[in-house]
Amino acid sequence: MKIPVIILGGFLGSGKTTLLLSLLKESKARGLTPGIVMNELGKKDVDGYILEEHAGANVEKLLDGCVCCSRKDELPRTLELLLARRPDVIYIELTGVADPEEIAKSLLEPALSGRLVLHYSITVLDAENALEYGSRFSADKQLVRTLRRQLSSADLIIVNKSDLVELETLWRIEKMASRHNTDAEIVFTHYSKINLDPLLAGISPQEQRTPAAQRGSRELNGMALKRINSAAGGHGATAVQEPESAQQTSYSQVAAVTLTFPPGAADGIRQELLEGFFREWGDSLVRAKGHVRLAGRDGVQLVQYAGNRCNWEFSRYPGQPYVVFIGLNLDEKQLTDRWSALFYQP
């Protein structure tokens, strides 16, 4: 019996982990045992810890690189580990610069094709920033190609954070997405909230499993807007074909730098100082996330920075505070020097 696989793709900070948390909660309610692969571009496991803290999930982690290129050889071994635990469904959350099409191809390898089947490929878009990616990242041709493939390979495109933009922007996003994929359903939502029934339809605990998991036909219930309906079964059809490239990397100018709090920073850092530090780097800083200690507050805070917005929430992270910075052509030495200076200001 083949285990269904759901791939979660989409650019950095779009809301993939929030969606995965909802899927894990619903899986638990249905009595399903999930297997999870979490891919992080940085060396620290921010999102995997979120899943463990909030959902009690057992996560296989692929850190410090992209699973569709530099960490591609590790994916089969990771999936083998999950298969040994007899999961009912496997979720693969990709880093924001990964090409989901490459992961789908990996599932067709002889060692895996007899035991795994792609059930859904989902791409999450950030409504506030999706229209700017083409121009903002134009210098990184591989990344622009990857962002297009995130759209063209999807069965479902979720336009998240739709409450933060005007309706006209949503129409433009829909037009852009449908230009790259004519068959994927497009839903509009915020906090990655959608009806999960169609995604999990036909997936049952192994002892109750029917011959094959079938996709549901019910609406995914995102925000009301014109729908682009997909036929039951099949995968998103590509409207704009991308030329094949001998280059196997999904990006060329994106890098992740992980910086920890210095030993003498037991009192933490002021929130406004850290948020100002994020904005100091302008468009070169695409994403920042980590577990930090704030001055004047007890415990540790999870910070998430994307699209010039900062979100904070309490965390039980027990280790040394840190932040992962992800951006274009980041100068690691300059970033490190400025980071150190933050903690020694008068």
GROMACS .gro file of C-alpha atoms in nm:
model
  346
    1MET     CA    1   0.000   0.000   0.000
    2LYS     CA    2   0.148   0.333  -0.106
    3ILE     CA    3   0.175   0.610   0.152
    4PRO     CA    4   0.036   0.946   0.033
    5VAL     CA    5   0.277   1.239   0.035
    6ILE     CA    6   0.177   1.605   0.060
    7ILE     CA    7   0.442   1.860  -0.041
    8LEU     CA    8   0.426   2.211   0.107
    9GLY     CA    9   0.618   2.469  -0.096
   10GLY     CA   10   0.624   2.845  -0.134
   11PHE     CA   11   0.860   3.130  -0.073
   12LEU     CA   12   1.015   3.229   0.259
   13GLY     CA   13   0.767   3.355   0.517
   14SER     CA   14   0.454   3.270   0.319
   15GLY     CA   15   0.288   3.059   0.590
   16LYS     CA   16   0.385   2.698   0.516
   17THR     CA   17   0.453   2.602   0.878
   18THR     CA   18   0.122   2.753   0.990
   19LEU     CA   19  -0.055   2.540   0.731
   20LEU     CA   20   0.138   2.232   0.840
   21LEU     CA   21   0.039   2.289   1.203
   22SER     CA   22  -0.327   2.289   1.093
   23LEU     CA   23  -0.274   1.971   0.892
   24LEU     CA   24  -0.111   1.800   1.190
   25LYS     CA   25  -0.395   1.900   1.419
   26GLU     CA   26  -0.652   1.768   1.171
   27SER     CA   27  -0.449   1.450   1.118
   28LYS     CA   28  -0.453   1.385   1.491
   29ALA     CA   29  -0.829   1.440   1.503
   30ARG     CA   30  -0.870   1.178   1.230
   31GLY     CA   31  -0.650   0.924   1.407
   32LEU     CA   32  -0.374   0.953   1.145
   33THR     CA   33  -0.007   0.900   1.219
   34PRO     CA   34   0.192   1.155   1.017
   35GLY     CA   35   0.553   1.149   0.911
   36ILE     CA   36   0.718   1.488   0.869
   37VAL     CA   37   1.022   1.609   0.677
   38MET     CA   38   1.129   1.966   0.755
   39ASN     CA   39   1.387   2.134   0.531
   40GLU     CA   40   1.559   2.448   0.660
   41LEU     CA   41   1.804   2.665   0.470
   42GLY     CA   42   1.978   2.769   0.791
   43LYS     CA   43   2.178   2.566   1.040
   44LYS     CA   44   1.922   2.609   1.320
   45ASP     CA   45   1.592   2.425   1.323
   46VAL     CA   46   1.338   2.701   1.387
   47ASP     CA   47   1.029   2.557   1.217
   48GLY     CA   48   1.093   2.200   1.326
   49TYR     CA   49   1.103   2.314   1.688
   50ILE     CA   50   0.773   2.500   1.636
   51LEU     CA   51   0.613   2.174   1.521
   52GLU     CA   52   0.756   1.982   1.815
   53GLU     CA   53   0.649   2.248   2.065
   54HIS     CA   54   0.295   2.308   1.936
   55ALA     CA   55   0.202   1.971   1.787
   56GLY     CA   56   0.426   1.724   1.969
   57ALA     CA   57   0.539   1.608   1.626
   58ASN     CA   58   0.832   1.379   1.552
   59VAL     CA   59   1.019   1.560   1.276
   60GLU     CA   60   1.298   1.446   1.046
   61LYS     CA   61   1.509   1.753   0.973
   62LEU     CA   62   1.726   1.842   0.677
   63LEU     CA   63   1.917   2.158   0.773
   64ASP     CA   64   2.171   2.394   0.621
   65GLY     CA   65   2.072   2.365   0.257
   66CYS     CA   66   1.799   2.296   0.007
   67VAL     CA   67   1.652   1.948  -0.026
   68CYS     CA   68   1.609   1.987  -0.401
   69CYS     CA   69   1.979   2.051  -0.464
   70SER     CA   70   2.255   2.051  -0.196
   71ARG     CA   71   2.061   1.814   0.035
   72LYS     CA   72   1.887   1.614  -0.237
   73ASP     CA   73   2.083   1.294  -0.173
   74GLU     CA   74   1.963   1.290   0.189
   75LEU     CA   75   1.592   1.286   0.107
   76PRO     CA   76   1.561   0.914   0.019
   77ARG     CA   77   1.733   0.810   0.342
   78THR     CA   78   1.511   1.043   0.541
   79LEU     CA   79   1.197   0.902   0.379
   80GLU     CA   80   1.320   0.549   0.451
   81LEU     CA   81   1.342   0.640   0.821
   82LEU     CA   82   0.985   0.766   0.813
   83LEU     CA   83   0.855   0.462   0.627
   84ALA     CA   84   0.999   0.237   0.897
   85ARG     CA   85   0.756   0.405   1.142
   86ARG     CA   86   0.455   0.312   0.926
   87PRO     CA   87   0.302   0.660   0.885
   88ASP     CA   88  -0.043   0.709   0.733
   89VAL     CA   89   0.065   1.023   0.550
   90ILE     CA   90   0.395   1.207   0.496
   91TYR     CA   91   0.424   1.585   0.490
   92ILE     CA   92   0.732   1.744   0.334
   93GLU     CA   93   0.776   2.113   0.412
   94LEU     CA   94   1.034   2.265   0.181
   95THR     CA   95   1.255   2.562   0.238
   96GLY     CA   96   1.127   2.872   0.061
   97VAL     CA   97   1.383   2.850  -0.219
   98ALA     CA   98   1.316   2.485  -0.307
   99ASP     CA   99   1.168   2.355  -0.632
  100PRO     CA  100   0.875   2.120  -0.546
  101GLU     CA  101   0.898   1.963  -0.891
  102GLU     CA  102   1.236   1.815  -0.802
  103ILE     CA  103   1.090   1.658  -0.489
  104ALA     CA  104   0.801   1.512  -0.687
  105LYS     CA  105   1.054   1.356  -0.925
  106SER     CA  106   1.241   1.204  -0.631
  107LEU     CA  107   0.927   1.018  -0.530
  108LEU     CA  108   0.935   0.844  -0.870
  109GLU     CA  109   1.276   0.691  -0.807
  110PRO     CA  110   1.260   0.306  -0.809
  111ALA     CA  111   1.345   0.280  -0.439
  112LEU     CA  112   1.046   0.495  -0.343
  113SER     CA  113   0.787   0.476  -0.621
  114GLY     CA  114   0.648   0.144  -0.500
  115ARG     CA  115   0.584   0.274  -0.149
  116LEU     CA  116   0.504   0.644  -0.186
  117VAL     CA  117   0.262   0.841  -0.403
  118LEU     CA  118   0.227   1.216  -0.442
  119HIS     CA  119  -0.116   1.308  -0.307
  120TYR     CA  120  -0.097   1.687  -0.329
  121SER     CA  121   0.160   1.954  -0.405
  122ILE     CA  122   0.068   2.283  -0.237
  123THR     CA  123   0.228   2.623  -0.290
  124VAL     CA  124   0.167   2.904  -0.041
  125LEU     CA  125   0.202   3.265  -0.158
  126ASP     CA  126   0.246   3.578   0.052
  127ALA     CA  127  -0.016   3.819  -0.086
  128GLU     CA  128   0.179   4.124   0.031
  129ASN     CA  129   0.494   4.037  -0.161
  130ALA     CA  130   0.421   3.780  -0.433
  131LEU     CA  131   0.391   4.034  -0.715
  132GLU     CA  132   0.729   4.190  -0.634
  133TYR     CA  133   0.942   3.877  -0.640
  134GLY     CA  134   1.015   3.882  -1.013
  135SER     CA  135   1.169   4.229  -1.005
  136ARG     CA  136   1.316   4.207  -0.657
  137PHE     CA  137   1.509   3.888  -0.732
  138SER     CA  138   1.577   3.951  -1.101
  139ALA     CA  139   1.953   3.923  -1.046
  140ASP     CA  140   1.911   3.560  -0.932
  141LYS     CA  141   1.780   3.388  -1.244
  142GLN     CA  142   1.775   3.045  -1.079
  143LEU     CA  143   1.562   3.174  -0.793
  144VAL     CA  144   1.316   3.343  -1.031
  145ARG     CA  145   1.287   3.013  -1.222
  146THR     CA  146   1.229   2.827  -0.895
  147LEU     CA  147   0.953   3.067  -0.789
  148ARG     CA  148   0.779   3.007  -1.121
  149ARG     CA  149   0.809   2.632  -1.079
  150GLN     CA  150   0.660   2.657  -0.733
  151LEU     CA  151   0.351   2.783  -0.914
  152SER     CA  152   0.357   2.562  -1.222
  153SER     CA  153   0.399   2.235  -1.029
  154ALA     CA  154   0.124   2.299  -0.772
  155ASP     CA  155  -0.211   2.124  -0.747
  156LEU     CA  156  -0.329   2.390  -0.502
  157ILE     CA  157  -0.211   2.752  -0.469
  158ILE     CA  158  -0.295   2.920  -0.140
  159VAL     CA  159  -0.273   3.300  -0.145
  160ASN     CA  160  -0.211   3.368   0.222
  161LYS     CA  161  -0.225   3.700   0.411
  162SER     CA  162  -0.502   3.810   0.176
  163ASP     CA  163  -0.647   4.032   0.446
  164LEU     CA  164  -0.340   4.257   0.424
  165VAL     CA  165  -0.389   4.371   0.062
  166GLU     CA  166  -0.655   4.532  -0.155
  167LEU     CA  167  -0.891   4.324  -0.369
  168GLU     CA  168  -0.723   4.456  -0.684
  169THR     CA  169  -0.395   4.303  -0.568
  170LEU     CA  170  -0.564   3.966  -0.523
  171TRP     CA  171  -0.696   3.979  -0.878
  172ARG     CA  172  -0.347   4.054  -1.005
  173ILE     CA  173  -0.202   3.764  -0.805
  174GLU     CA  174  -0.465   3.529  -0.945
  175LYS     CA  175  -0.385   3.641  -1.299
  176MET     CA  176  -0.013   3.594  -1.238
  177ALA     CA  177  -0.059   3.248  -1.085
  178SER     CA  178  -0.298   3.128  -1.356
  179ARG     CA  179  -0.051   3.237  -1.623
  180HIS     CA  180   0.190   2.977  -1.488
  181ASN     CA  181  -0.065   2.709  -1.396
  182THR     CA  182  -0.402   2.667  -1.564
  183ASP     CA  183  -0.528   2.372  -1.359
  184ALA     CA  184  -0.439   2.440  -0.996
  185GLU     CA  185  -0.716   2.561  -0.770
  186ILE     CA  186  -0.641   2.902  -0.618
  187VAL     CA  187  -0.780   2.994  -0.277
  188PHE     CA  188  -0.741   3.315  -0.080
  189THR     CA  189  -0.708   3.314   0.294
  190HIS     CA  190  -0.524   3.445   0.598
  191TYR     CA  191  -0.329   3.255   0.864
  192SER     CA  192  -0.328   2.967   0.610
  193LYS     CA  193  -0.681   2.868   0.715
  194ILE     CA  194  -0.863   2.653   0.458
  195ASN     CA  195  -1.098   2.356   0.457
  196LEU     CA  196  -0.862   2.060   0.494
  197ASP     CA  197  -1.116   1.789   0.404
  198PRO     CA  198  -1.030   1.777   0.032
  199LEU     CA  199  -0.656   1.752   0.110
  200LEU     CA  200  -0.699   1.459   0.347
  201ALA     CA  201  -0.985   1.285   0.168
  202GLY     CA  202  -0.920   0.913   0.125
  203ILE     CA  203  -0.632   0.907   0.376
  204SER     CA  204  -0.709   0.677   0.665
  205PRO     CA  205  -0.519   0.486   0.935
  206GLN     CA  206  -0.339   0.193   0.778
  207GLU     CA  207  -0.559  -0.073   0.935
  208GLN     CA  208  -0.864   0.096   0.777
  209ARG     CA  209  -0.707   0.186   0.446
  210THR     CA  210  -0.888   0.129   0.118
  211PRO     CA  211  -0.688   0.036  -0.196
  212ALA     CA  212  -0.584   0.394  -0.279
  213ALA     CA  213  -0.623   0.739  -0.131
  214GLN     CA  214  -0.837   0.955  -0.358
  215ARG     CA  215  -0.855   1.332  -0.358
  216GLY     CA  216  -1.173   1.497  -0.239
  217SER     CA  217  -1.390   1.713  -0.459
  218ARG     CA  218  -1.524   1.948  -0.191
  219GLU     CA  219  -1.435   2.317  -0.196
  220LEU     CA  220  -1.127   2.422  -0.004
  221ASN     CA  221  -1.318   2.728   0.123
  222GLY     CA  222  -1.069   3.008   0.099
  223MET     CA  223  -1.183   3.367   0.058
  224ALA     CA  224  -1.456   3.425  -0.200
  225LEU     CA  225  -1.304   3.513  -0.535
  226LYS     CA  226  -1.319   3.368  -0.884
  227ARG     CA  227  -1.211   3.004  -0.879
  228ILE     CA  228  -0.982   2.822  -1.114
  229ASN     CA  229  -1.112   2.468  -1.088
  230SER     CA  230  -0.891   2.165  -1.118
  231ALA     CA  231  -1.003   1.830  -1.244
  232ALA     CA  232  -1.016   1.553  -0.986
  233GLY     CA  233  -0.684   1.378  -0.991
  234GLY     CA  234  -0.394   1.481  -1.212
  235HIS     CA  235  -0.150   1.756  -1.136
  236GLY     CA  236  -0.136   2.123  -1.224
  237ALA     CA  237  -0.086   2.178  -1.595
  238THR     CA  238   0.191   2.417  -1.688
  239ALA     CA  239   0.076   2.713  -1.895
  240VAL     CA  240   0.421   2.866  -1.927
  241GLN     CA  241   0.692   2.610  -1.989
  242GLU     CA  242   1.029   2.683  -1.833
  243PRO     CA  243   1.336   2.578  -2.028
  244GLU     CA  244   1.534   2.295  -1.879
  245SER     CA  245   1.863   2.401  -1.727
  246ALA     CA  246   2.178   2.204  -1.665
  247GLN     CA  247   2.217   2.401  -1.343
  248GLN     CA  248   2.065   2.194  -1.065
  249THR     CA  249   2.060   2.460  -0.794
  250SER     CA  250   1.733   2.638  -0.719
  251TYR     CA  251   1.902   2.968  -0.630
  252SER     CA  252   2.245   3.132  -0.662
  253GLN     CA  253   2.251   3.444  -0.445
  254VAL     CA  254   2.045   3.347  -0.140
  255ALA     CA  255   2.234   3.263   0.177
  256ALA     CA  256   2.151   3.193   0.541
  257VAL     CA  257   2.357   3.326   0.831
  258THR     CA  258   2.292   3.206   1.187
  259LEU     CA  259   2.397   3.438   1.470
  260THR     CA  260   2.377   3.353   1.840
  261PHE     CA  261   2.351   3.584   2.138
  262PRO     CA  262   2.693   3.656   2.293
  263PRO     CA  263   2.766   3.505   2.636
  264GLY     CA  264   2.730   3.841   2.809
  265ALA     CA  265   2.380   3.905   2.676
  266ALA     CA  266   2.188   3.734   2.955
  267ASP     CA  267   1.960   4.036   2.989
  268GLY     CA  268   1.855   4.008   2.625
  269ILE     CA  269   1.805   4.274   2.362
  270ARG     CA  270   1.544   4.548   2.332
  271GLN     CA  271   1.262   4.458   2.093
  272GLU     CA  272   1.271   4.788   1.905
  273LEU     CA  273   1.648   4.756   1.861
  274LEU     CA  274   1.620   4.412   1.704
  275GLU     CA  275   1.332   4.511   1.476
  276GLY     CA  276   1.530   4.815   1.362
  277PHE     CA  277   1.827   4.587   1.292
  278PHE     CA  278   1.612   4.372   1.063
  279ARG     CA  279   1.493   4.675   0.866
  280GLU     CA  280   1.844   4.815   0.844
  281TRP     CA  281   1.929   4.563   0.572
  282GLY     CA  282   1.645   4.666   0.341
  283ASP     CA  283   1.559   4.436   0.051
  284SER     CA  284   1.873   4.228   0.100
  285LEU     CA  285   1.717   4.065   0.409
  286VAL     CA  286   1.429   3.848   0.295
  287ARG     CA  287   1.359   3.651   0.613
  288ALA     CA  288   1.472   3.631   0.974
  289LYS     CA  289   1.355   3.395   1.244
  290GLY     CA  290   1.479   3.257   1.569
  291HIS     CA  291   1.443   3.230   1.943
  292VAL     CA  292   1.554   3.539   2.134
  293ARG     CA  293   1.557   3.682   2.483
  294LEU     CA  294   1.409   4.031   2.508
  295ALA     CA  295   1.515   4.286   2.768
  296GLY     CA  296   1.252   4.328   3.037
  297ARG     CA  297   1.064   4.007   2.952
  298ASP     CA  298   1.074   3.665   3.108
  299GLY     CA  299   1.149   3.358   2.902
  300VAL     CA  300   1.220   3.331   2.532
  301GLN     CA  301   1.034   3.478   2.236
  302LEU     CA  302   0.996   3.329   1.889
  303VAL     CA  303   1.052   3.608   1.636
  304GLN     CA  304   0.951   3.585   1.271
  305TYR     CA  305   1.038   3.862   1.025
  306ALA     CA  306   0.913   3.860   0.665
  307GLY     CA  307   0.787   4.123   0.426
  308ASN     CA  308   0.895   4.403   0.663
  309ARG     CA  309   0.665   4.266   0.935
  310CYS     CA  310   0.770   4.127   1.272
  311ASN     CA  311   0.567   3.872   1.468
  312TRP     CA  312   0.640   3.764   1.824
  313GLU     CA  313   0.516   3.482   2.042
  314PHE     CA  314   0.626   3.309   2.360
  315SER     CA  315   0.844   3.000   2.322
  316ARG     CA  316   0.978   2.732   2.553
  317TYR     CA  317   1.300   2.698   2.356
  318PRO     CA  318   1.564   2.588   2.609
  319GLY     CA  319   1.886   2.659   2.420
  320GLN     CA  320   2.108   2.957   2.352
  321PRO     CA  321   1.913   3.239   2.181
  322TYR     CA  322   1.983   3.291   1.811
  323VAL     CA  323   1.848   3.440   1.488
  324VAL     CA  324   1.871   3.297   1.136
  325PHE     CA  325   1.907   3.564   0.867
  326ILE     CA  326   1.819   3.471   0.507
  327GLY     CA  327   1.878   3.712   0.222
  328LEU     CA  328   2.039   3.806  -0.105
  329ASN     CA  329   2.415   3.851  -0.113
  330LEU     CA  330   2.439   3.894   0.261
  331ASP     CA  331   2.781   4.008   0.380
  332GLU     CA  332   2.835   3.766   0.669
  333LYS     CA  333   3.122   3.962   0.823
  334GLN     CA  334   2.935   4.291   0.812
  335LEU     CA  335   2.623   4.126   0.949
  336THR     CA  336   2.819   3.962   1.229
  337ASP     CA  337   3.001   4.283   1.322
  338ARG     CA  338   2.678   4.485   1.334
  339TRP     CA  339   2.508   4.207   1.532
  340SER     CA  340   2.784   4.209   1.795
  341ALA     CA  341   2.765   4.586   1.821
  342LEU     CA  342   2.396   4.567   1.914
  343PHE     CA  343   2.480   4.410   2.249
  344TYR     CA  344   2.742   4.664   2.348
  345GLN     CA  345   2.558   4.989   2.288
  346PRO     CA  346   2.566   5.238   2.576
   0.00000   0.00000   0.00000
